[in-house]
């Protein structure tokens, strides 16, 4: 977490996943966060198995900068970042 960025956390109710709305949720969150906090970059950490979430964040302009394994659980995660640019 050495990159100066605003961490974003987002959860979607399971009944609403797979409906193609993920990018719209992400864009609204980024718009709010950009106006409220004016960060240089955004960062999101996603469980490595969650390919659908990674796809949505890639669509929003994020790219993987690191993969790591949680020390206690052994689970893998990906860290993705994006420059805080207009999300229109």
Backbone atoms as SQL, in Angstrom:
CREATE TABLE atoms (id INTEGER PRIMARY KEY, chain TEXT, resi INTEGER, resn TEXT, atom TEXT, x REAL, y REAL, z REAL);
INSERT INTO atoms VALUES
  (1, 'A', 1, 'UNK', 'N', 0.821, -1.189, 0.000),
  (2, 'A', 1, 'UNK', 'CA', 0.000, 0.000, 0.000),
  (3, 'A', 1, 'UNK', 'C', 0.869, 1.258, 0.000),
  (4, 'A', 2, 'UNK', 'N', 1.963, 1.214, -0.727),
  (5, 'A', 2, 'UNK', 'CA', 2.882, 2.332, -0.795),
  (6, 'A', 2, 'UNK', 'C', 2.459, 3.434, -1.748),
  (7, 'A', 3, 'UNK', 'N', 1.418, 3.214, -2.532),
  (8, 'A', 3, 'UNK', 'CA', 0.932, 4.217, -3.482),
  (9, 'A', 3, 'UNK', 'C', -0.039, 5.149, -2.775),
  (10, 'A', 4, 'UNK', 'N', 0.135, 6.466, -2.974),
  (11, 'A', 4, 'UNK', 'CA', -0.772, 7.450, -2.384),
  (12, 'A', 4, 'UNK', 'C', -2.096, 7.403, -3.151),
  (13, 'A', 5, 'UNK', 'N', -3.108, 6.781, -2.530),
  (14, 'A', 5, 'UNK', 'CA', -4.390, 6.594, -3.203),
  (15, 'A', 5, 'UNK', 'C', -5.506, 6.480, -2.175),
  (16, 'A', 6, 'UNK', 'N', -6.709, 6.766, -2.621),
  (17, 'A', 6, 'UNK', 'CA', -7.895, 6.598, -1.786),
  (18, 'A', 6, 'UNK', 'C', -8.418, 5.186, -1.981),
  (19, 'A', 7, 'UNK', 'N', -8.532, 4.437, -0.885),
  (20, 'A', 7, 'UNK', 'CA', -9.056, 3.075, -0.957),
  (21, 'A', 7, 'UNK', 'C', -10.573, 3.098, -1.089),
  (22, 'A', 8, 'UNK', 'N', -11.057, 2.304, -2.020),
  (23, 'A', 8, 'UNK', 'CA', -12.489, 2.194, -2.277),
  (24, 'A', 8, 'UNK', 'C', -12.947, 0.794, -1.875),
  (25, 'A', 9, 'UNK', 'N', -14.047, 0.717, -1.165),
  (26, 'A', 9, 'UNK', 'CA', -14.660, -0.556, -0.823),
  (27, 'A', 9, 'UNK', 'C', -16.088, -0.542, -1.322),
  (28, 'A', 10, 'UNK', 'N', -16.497, -1.607, -1.957),
  (29, 'A', 10, 'UNK', 'CA', -17.825, -1.640, -2.545),
  (30, 'A', 10, 'UNK', 'C', -18.369, -3.057, -2.445),
  (31, 'A', 11, 'UNK', 'N', -19.574, -3.167, -1.940),
  (32, 'A', 11, 'UNK', 'CA', -20.245, -4.459, -1.894),
  (33, 'A', 11, 'UNK', 'C', -21.607, -4.331, -2.541),
  (34, 'A', 12, 'UNK', 'N', -21.978, -5.342, -3.289),
  (35, 'A', 12, 'UNK', 'CA', -23.273, -5.336, -3.957),
  (36, 'A', 12, 'UNK', 'C', -24.065, -6.546, -3.463),
  (37, 'A', 13, 'UNK', 'N', -25.307, -6.329, -3.132),
  (38, 'A', 13, 'UNK', 'CA', -26.164, -7.422, -2.678),
  (39, 'A', 13, 'UNK', 'C', -26.142, -8.541, -3.716),
  (40, 'A', 14, 'UNK', 'N', -25.999, -9.784, -3.283),
  (41, 'A', 14, 'UNK', 'CA', -25.909, -10.910, -4.231),
  (42, 'A', 14, 'UNK', 'C', -27.041, -10.968, -5.257),
  (43, 'A', 15, 'UNK', 'N', -28.233, -10.544, -4.881),
  (44, 'A', 15, 'UNK', 'CA', -29.355, -10.560, -5.821),
  (45, 'A', 15, 'UNK', 'C', -29.163, -9.575, -6.976),
  (46, 'A', 16, 'UNK', 'N', -28.256, -8.598, -6.794),
  (47, 'A', 16, 'UNK', 'CA', -28.050, -7.572, -7.817),
  (48, 'A', 16, 'UNK', 'C', -26.800, -7.816, -8.655),
  (49, 'A', 17, 'UNK', 'N', -26.054, -8.870, -8.358),
  (50, 'A', 17, 'UNK', 'CA', -24.857, -9.159, -9.151),
  (51, 'A', 17, 'UNK', 'C', -25.243, -9.886, -10.437),
  (52, 'A', 18, 'UNK', 'N', -24.404, -9.711, -11.446),
  (53, 'A', 18, 'UNK', 'CA', -24.643, -10.383, -12.722),
  (54, 'A', 18, 'UNK', 'C', -25.696, -9.724, -13.588),
  (55, 'A', 19, 'UNK', 'N', -26.132, -8.517, -13.218),
  (56, 'A', 19, 'UNK', 'CA', -27.177, -7.813, -13.979),
  (57, 'A', 19, 'UNK', 'C', -26.604, -6.761, -14.930),
  (58, 'A', 20, 'UNK', 'N', -25.273, -6.634, -14.959),
  (59, 'A', 20, 'UNK', 'CA', -24.647, -5.647, -15.841),
  (60, 'A', 20, 'UNK', 'C', -24.634, -4.236, -15.299),
  (61, 'A', 21, 'UNK', 'N', -24.927, -4.062, -14.030),
  (62, 'A', 21, 'UNK', 'CA', -24.981, -2.719, -13.436),
  (63, 'A', 21, 'UNK', 'C', -23.710, -2.336, -12.691),
  (64, 'A', 22, 'UNK', 'N', -22.769, -3.257, -12.564),
  (65, 'A', 22, 'UNK', 'CA', -21.574, -3.016, -11.763),
  (66, 'A', 22, 'UNK', 'C', -20.818, -1.772, -12.148),
  (67, 'A', 23, 'UNK', 'N', -20.624, -1.553, -13.445),
  (68, 'A', 23, 'UNK', 'CA', -19.868, -0.377, -13.884),
  (69, 'A', 23, 'UNK', 'C', -20.590, 0.911, -13.497),
  (70, 'A', 24, 'UNK', 'N', -21.912, 0.899, -13.495),
  (71, 'A', 24, 'UNK', 'CA', -22.670, 2.093, -13.103),
  (72, 'A', 24, 'UNK', 'C', -22.474, 2.392, -11.615),
  (73, 'A', 25, 'UNK', 'N', -22.476, 1.348, -10.787),
  (74, 'A', 25, 'UNK', 'CA', -22.238, 1.535, -9.356),
  (75, 'A', 25, 'UNK', 'C', -20.840, 2.095, -9.129),
  (76, 'A', 26, 'UNK', 'N', -19.862, 1.489, -9.780),
  (77, 'A', 26, 'UNK', 'CA', -18.470, 1.922, -9.621),
  (78, 'A', 26, 'UNK', 'C', -18.312, 3.380, -10.053),
  (79, 'A', 27, 'UNK', 'N', -18.869, 3.740, -11.194),
  (80, 'A', 27, 'UNK', 'CA', -18.754, 5.121, -11.679),
  (81, 'A', 27, 'UNK', 'C', -19.360, 6.123, -10.695),
  (82, 'A', 28, 'UNK', 'N', -20.511, 5.796, -10.114),
  (83, 'A', 28, 'UNK', 'CA', -21.136, 6.718, -9.152),
  (84, 'A', 28, 'UNK', 'C', -20.264, 6.872, -7.896),
  (85, 'A', 29, 'UNK', 'N', -19.717, 5.759, -7.416),
  (86, 'A', 29, 'UNK', 'CA', -18.852, 5.808, -6.232),
  (87, 'A', 29, 'UNK', 'C', -17.614, 6.654, -6.525),
  (88, 'A', 30, 'UNK', 'N', -17.010, 6.461, -7.682),
  (89, 'A', 30, 'UNK', 'CA', -15.819, 7.229, -8.040),
  (90, 'A', 30, 'UNK', 'C', -16.121, 8.714, -8.202),
  (91, 'A', 31, 'UNK', 'N', -17.263, 9.030, -8.776),
  (92, 'A', 31, 'UNK', 'CA', -17.660, 10.438, -8.914),
  (93, 'A', 31, 'UNK', 'C', -17.785, 11.097, -7.547),
  (94, 'A', 32, 'UNK', 'N', -18.470, 10.422, -6.623),
  (95, 'A', 32, 'UNK', 'CA', -18.629, 10.955, -5.270),
  (96, 'A', 32, 'UNK', 'C', -17.268, 11.117, -4.593),
  (97, 'A', 33, 'UNK', 'N', -16.455, 10.074, -4.642),
  (98, 'A', 33, 'UNK', 'CA', -15.152, 10.090, -3.962),
  (99, 'A', 33, 'UNK', 'C', -14.236, 11.160, -4.538),
  (100, 'A', 34, 'UNK', 'N', -14.291, 11.352, -5.844),
  (101, 'A', 34, 'UNK', 'CA', -13.445, 12.377, -6.468),
  (102, 'A', 34, 'UNK', 'C', -13.845, 13.772, -5.989),
  (103, 'A', 35, 'UNK', 'N', -15.139, 14.046, -5.924),
  (104, 'A', 35, 'UNK', 'CA', -15.616, 15.359, -5.479),
  (105, 'A', 35, 'UNK', 'C', -15.360, 15.584, -3.992),
  (106, 'A', 36, 'UNK', 'N', -15.572, 14.569, -3.200),
  (107, 'A', 36, 'UNK', 'CA', -15.467, 14.691, -1.741),
  (108, 'A', 36, 'UNK', 'C', -14.021, 14.724, -1.249),
  (109, 'A', 37, 'UNK', 'N', -13.145, 13.895, -1.832),
  (110, 'A', 37, 'UNK', 'CA', -11.802, 13.712, -1.286),
  (111, 'A', 37, 'UNK', 'C', -10.670, 14.195, -2.192),
  (112, 'A', 38, 'UNK', 'N', -10.923, 14.433, -3.470),
  (113, 'A', 38, 'UNK', 'CA', -9.932, 14.907, -4.441),
  (114, 'A', 38, 'UNK', 'C', -8.618, 14.110, -4.354),
  (115, 'A', 39, 'UNK', 'N', -8.689, 12.789, -4.522),
  (116, 'A', 39, 'UNK', 'CA', -7.481, 11.968, -4.407),
  (117, 'A', 39, 'UNK', 'C', -6.649, 11.988, -5.687),
  (118, 'A', 40, 'UNK', 'N', -5.349, 11.689, -5.580),
  (119, 'A', 40, 'UNK', 'CA', -4.534, 11.587, -6.792),
  (120, 'A', 40, 'UNK', 'C', -4.847, 10.298, -7.565),
  (121, 'A', 41, 'UNK', 'N', -5.166, 9.252, -6.822),
  (122, 'A', 41, 'UNK', 'CA', -5.498, 7.953, -7.409),
  (123, 'A', 41, 'UNK', 'C', -6.529, 7.251, -6.538),
  (124, 'A', 42, 'UNK', 'N', -7.153, 6.253, -7.145),
  (125, 'A', 42, 'UNK', 'CA', -8.048, 5.363, -6.417),
  (126, 'A', 42, 'UNK', 'C', -7.396, 3.988, -6.351),
  (127, 'A', 43, 'UNK', 'N', -7.698, 3.242, -5.280),
  (128, 'A', 43, 'UNK', 'CA', -7.181, 1.884, -5.135),
  (129, 'A', 43, 'UNK', 'C', -8.311, 0.981, -4.652),
  (130, 'A', 44, 'UNK', 'N', -8.327, -0.245, -5.152),
  (131, 'A', 44, 'UNK', 'CA', -9.286, -1.248, -4.704),
  (132, 'A', 44, 'UNK', 'C', -8.529, -2.570, -4.556),
  (133, 'A', 45, 'UNK', 'N', -8.880, -3.317, -3.517),
  (134, 'A', 45, 'UNK', 'CA', -8.284, -4.634, -3.284),
  (135, 'A', 45, 'UNK', 'C', -9.401, -5.662, -3.388),
  (136, 'A', 46, 'UNK', 'N', -9.184, -6.661, -4.234),
  (137, 'A', 46, 'UNK', 'CA', -10.227, -7.635, -4.567),
  (138, 'A', 46, 'UNK', 'C', -9.683, -9.043, -4.378),
  (139, 'A', 47, 'UNK', 'N', -10.513, -9.934, -3.860),
  (140, 'A', 47, 'UNK', 'CA', -10.130, -11.343, -3.770),
  (141, 'A', 47, 'UNK', 'C', -9.800, -11.837, -5.174),
  (142, 'A', 48, 'UNK', 'N', -8.686, -12.543, -5.301),
  (143, 'A', 48, 'UNK', 'CA', -8.206, -12.975, -6.618),
  (144, 'A', 48, 'UNK', 'C', -9.224, -13.847, -7.362),
  (145, 'A', 49, 'UNK', 'N', -10.034, -14.607, -6.630),
  (146, 'A', 49, 'UNK', 'CA', -11.016, -15.471, -7.297),
  (147, 'A', 49, 'UNK', 'C', -12.169, -14.693, -7.910),
  (148, 'A', 50, 'UNK', 'N', -12.363, -13.434, -7.500),
  (149, 'A', 50, 'UNK', 'CA', -13.512, -12.649, -7.936),
  (150, 'A', 50, 'UNK', 'C', -13.235, -11.990, -9.290),
  (151, 'A', 51, 'UNK', 'N', -13.279, -12.788, -10.328),
  (152, 'A', 51, 'UNK', 'CA', -12.975, -12.320, -11.686),
  (153, 'A', 51, 'UNK', 'C', -14.002, -11.317, -12.203),
  (154, 'A', 52, 'UNK', 'N', -15.267, -11.492, -11.803),
  (155, 'A', 52, 'UNK', 'CA', -16.298, -10.534, -12.260),
  (156, 'A', 52, 'UNK', 'C', -16.018, -9.142, -11.731),
  (157, 'A', 53, 'UNK', 'N', -15.655, -9.042, -10.453),
  (158, 'A', 53, 'UNK', 'CA', -15.353, -7.735, -9.877),
  (159, 'A', 53, 'UNK', 'C', -14.131, -7.130, -10.560),
  (160, 'A', 54, 'UNK', 'N', -13.115, -7.930, -10.795),
  (161, 'A', 54, 'UNK', 'CA', -11.913, -7.427, -11.456),
  (162, 'A', 54, 'UNK', 'C', -12.243, -6.893, -12.848),
  (163, 'A', 55, 'UNK', 'N', -13.125, -7.578, -13.548),
  (164, 'A', 55, 'UNK', 'CA', -13.530, -7.141, -14.885),
  (165, 'A', 55, 'UNK', 'C', -14.210, -5.776, -14.840),
  (166, 'A', 56, 'UNK', 'N', -15.082, -5.587, -13.865),
  (167, 'A', 56, 'UNK', 'CA', -15.784, -4.303, -13.732),
  (168, 'A', 56, 'UNK', 'C', -14.798, -3.177, -13.438),
  (169, 'A', 57, 'UNK', 'N', -13.877, -3.406, -12.519),
  (170, 'A', 57, 'UNK', 'CA', -12.918, -2.362, -12.165),
  (171, 'A', 57, 'UNK', 'C', -11.970, -2.069, -13.323),
  (172, 'A', 58, 'UNK', 'N', -11.612, -3.089, -14.115),
  (173, 'A', 58, 'UNK', 'CA', -10.800, -2.854, -15.319),
  (174, 'A', 58, 'UNK', 'C', -11.569, -1.964, -16.291),
  (175, 'A', 59, 'UNK', 'N', -12.862, -2.248, -16.434),
  (176, 'A', 59, 'UNK', 'CA', -13.711, -1.450, -17.320),
  (177, 'A', 59, 'UNK', 'C', -13.739, 0.009, -16.870),
  (178, 'A', 60, 'UNK', 'N', -13.586, 0.244, -15.577),
  (179, 'A', 60, 'UNK', 'CA', -13.583, 1.601, -15.024),
  (180, 'A', 60, 'UNK', 'C', -12.202, 2.256, -15.121),
  (181, 'A', 61, 'UNK', 'N', -11.236, 1.551, -15.688),
  (182, 'A', 61, 'UNK', 'CA', -9.913, 2.144, -15.892),
  (183, 'A', 61, 'UNK', 'C', -8.837, 1.703, -14.917),
  (184, 'A', 62, 'UNK', 'N', -9.137, 0.740, -14.062),
  (185, 'A', 62, 'UNK', 'CA', -8.165, 0.258, -13.085),
  (186, 'A', 62, 'UNK', 'C', -7.268, -0.800, -13.710),
  (187, 'A', 63, 'UNK', 'N', -6.064, -0.930, -13.158),
  (188, 'A', 63, 'UNK', 'CA', -5.155, -1.988, -13.585),
  (189, 'A', 63, 'UNK', 'C', -4.471, -2.590, -12.356),
  (190, 'A', 64, 'UNK', 'N', -4.084, -3.841, -12.467),
  (191, 'A', 64, 'UNK', 'CA', -3.448, -4.554, -11.358),
  (192, 'A', 64, 'UNK', 'C', -2.027, -4.043, -11.166),
  (193, 'A', 65, 'UNK', 'N', -1.703, -3.699, -9.918),
  (194, 'A', 65, 'UNK', 'CA', -0.341, -3.273, -9.589),
  (195, 'A', 65, 'UNK', 'C', 0.349, -4.253, -8.654),
  (196, 'A', 66, 'UNK', 'N', -0.434, -5.120, -8.013),
  (197, 'A', 66, 'UNK', 'CA', 0.166, -6.069, -7.089),
  (198, 'A', 66, 'UNK', 'C', -0.782, -7.233, -6.830),
  (199, 'A', 67, 'UNK', 'N', -0.199, -8.393, -6.597),
  (200, 'A', 67, 'UNK', 'CA', -0.922, -9.588, -6.153),
  (201, 'A', 67, 'UNK', 'C', -0.249, -10.016, -4.861),
  (202, 'A', 68, 'UNK', 'N', -1.046, -10.369, -3.869),
  (203, 'A', 68, 'UNK', 'CA', -0.440, -10.778, -2.599),
  (204, 'A', 68, 'UNK', 'C', -1.303, -11.813, -1.903),
  (205, 'A', 69, 'UNK', 'N', -0.675, -12.534, -1.010),
  (206, 'A', 69, 'UNK', 'CA', -1.342, -13.581, -0.248),
  (207, 'A', 69, 'UNK', 'C', -1.477, -13.117, 1.201),
  (208, 'A', 70, 'UNK', 'N', -2.686, -13.216, 1.736),
  (209, 'A', 70, 'UNK', 'CA', -2.943, -12.838, 3.127),
  (210, 'A', 70, 'UNK', 'C', -2.141, -13.762, 4.039),
  (211, 'A', 71, 'UNK', 'N', -1.430, -13.192, 4.982),
  (212, 'A', 71, 'UNK', 'CA', -0.517, -13.957, 5.830),
  (213, 'A', 71, 'UNK', 'C', -1.216, -15.040, 6.650),
  (214, 'A', 72, 'UNK', 'N', -2.391, -14.742, 7.191),
  (215, 'A', 72, 'UNK', 'CA', -3.067, -15.719, 8.064),
  (216, 'A', 72, 'UNK', 'C', -3.973, -16.681, 7.308),
  (217, 'A', 73, 'UNK', 'N', -4.772, -16.162, 6.389),
  (218, 'A', 73, 'UNK', 'CA', -5.750, -17.022, 5.701),
  (219, 'A', 73, 'UNK', 'C', -5.156, -17.746, 4.500),
  (220, 'A', 74, 'UNK', 'N', -4.091, -17.199, 3.938),
  (221, 'A', 74, 'UNK', 'CA', -3.507, -17.785, 2.741),
  (222, 'A', 74, 'UNK', 'C', -4.249, -17.430, 1.465),
  (223, 'A', 75, 'UNK', 'N', -5.296, -16.625, 1.566),
  (224, 'A', 75, 'UNK', 'CA', -6.086, -16.237, 0.393),
  (225, 'A', 75, 'UNK', 'C', -5.317, -15.195, -0.431),
  (226, 'A', 76, 'UNK', 'N', -5.496, -15.268, -1.747),
  (227, 'A', 76, 'UNK', 'CA', -4.840, -14.344, -2.662),
  (228, 'A', 76, 'UNK', 'C', -5.742, -13.155, -2.982),
  (229, 'A', 77, 'UNK', 'N', -5.114, -11.992, -3.160),
  (230, 'A', 77, 'UNK', 'CA', -5.804, -10.749, -3.496),
  (231, 'A', 77, 'UNK', 'C', -5.064, -10.039, -4.608),
  (232, 'A', 78, 'UNK', 'N', -5.786, -9.179, -5.316),
  (233, 'A', 78, 'UNK', 'CA', -5.166, -8.287, -6.291),
  (234, 'A', 78, 'UNK', 'C', -5.440, -6.859, -5.872),
  (235, 'A', 79, 'UNK', 'N', -4.441, -6.018, -6.035),
  (236, 'A', 79, 'UNK', 'CA', -4.589, -4.594, -5.760),
  (237, 'A', 79, 'UNK', 'C', -4.605, -3.891, -7.119),
  (238, 'A', 80, 'UNK', 'N', -5.630, -3.065, -7.330),
  (239, 'A', 80, 'UNK', 'CA', -5.774, -2.357, -8.585),
  (240, 'A', 80, 'UNK', 'C', -5.826, -0.863, -8.309),
  (241, 'A', 81, 'UNK', 'N', -5.276, -0.053, -9.209),
  (242, 'A', 81, 'UNK', 'CA', -5.309, 1.400, -9.060),
  (243, 'A', 81, 'UNK', 'C', -5.747, 2.064, -10.348),
  (244, 'A', 82, 'UNK', 'N', -6.152, 3.315, -10.196),
  (245, 'A', 82, 'UNK', 'CA', -6.577, 4.133, -11.324),
  (246, 'A', 82, 'UNK', 'C', -6.312, 5.585, -10.968),
  (247, 'A', 83, 'UNK', 'N', -5.830, 6.356, -11.929),
  (248, 'A', 83, 'UNK', 'CA', -5.686, 7.789, -11.712),
  (249, 'A', 83, 'UNK', 'C', -7.070, 8.393, -11.552),
  (250, 'A', 84, 'UNK', 'N', -7.181, 9.333, -10.639),
  (251, 'A', 84, 'UNK', 'CA', -8.481, 9.964, -10.377),
  (252, 'A', 84, 'UNK', 'C', -8.803, 10.943, -11.501),
  (253, 'A', 85, 'UNK', 'N', -9.373, 10.401, -12.568),
  (254, 'A', 85, 'UNK', 'CA', -9.748, 11.209, -13.719),
  (255, 'A', 85, 'UNK', 'C', -11.260, 11.298, -13.795),
  (256, 'A', 86, 'UNK', 'N', -11.753, 12.122, -14.694),
  (257, 'A', 86, 'UNK', 'CA', -13.205, 12.220, -14.870),
  (258, 'A', 86, 'UNK', 'C', -13.783, 10.861, -15.192),
  (259, 'A', 87, 'UNK', 'N', -14.895, 10.525, -14.525),
  (260, 'A', 87, 'UNK', 'CA', -15.554, 9.233, -14.735),
  (261, 'A', 87, 'UNK', 'C', -16.804, 9.382, -15.584),
  (262, 'A', 88, 'UNK', 'N', -16.963, 10.522, -16.254),
  (263, 'A', 88, 'UNK', 'CA', -18.141, 10.742, -17.112),
  (264, 'A', 88, 'UNK', 'C', -18.085, 9.863, -18.342);
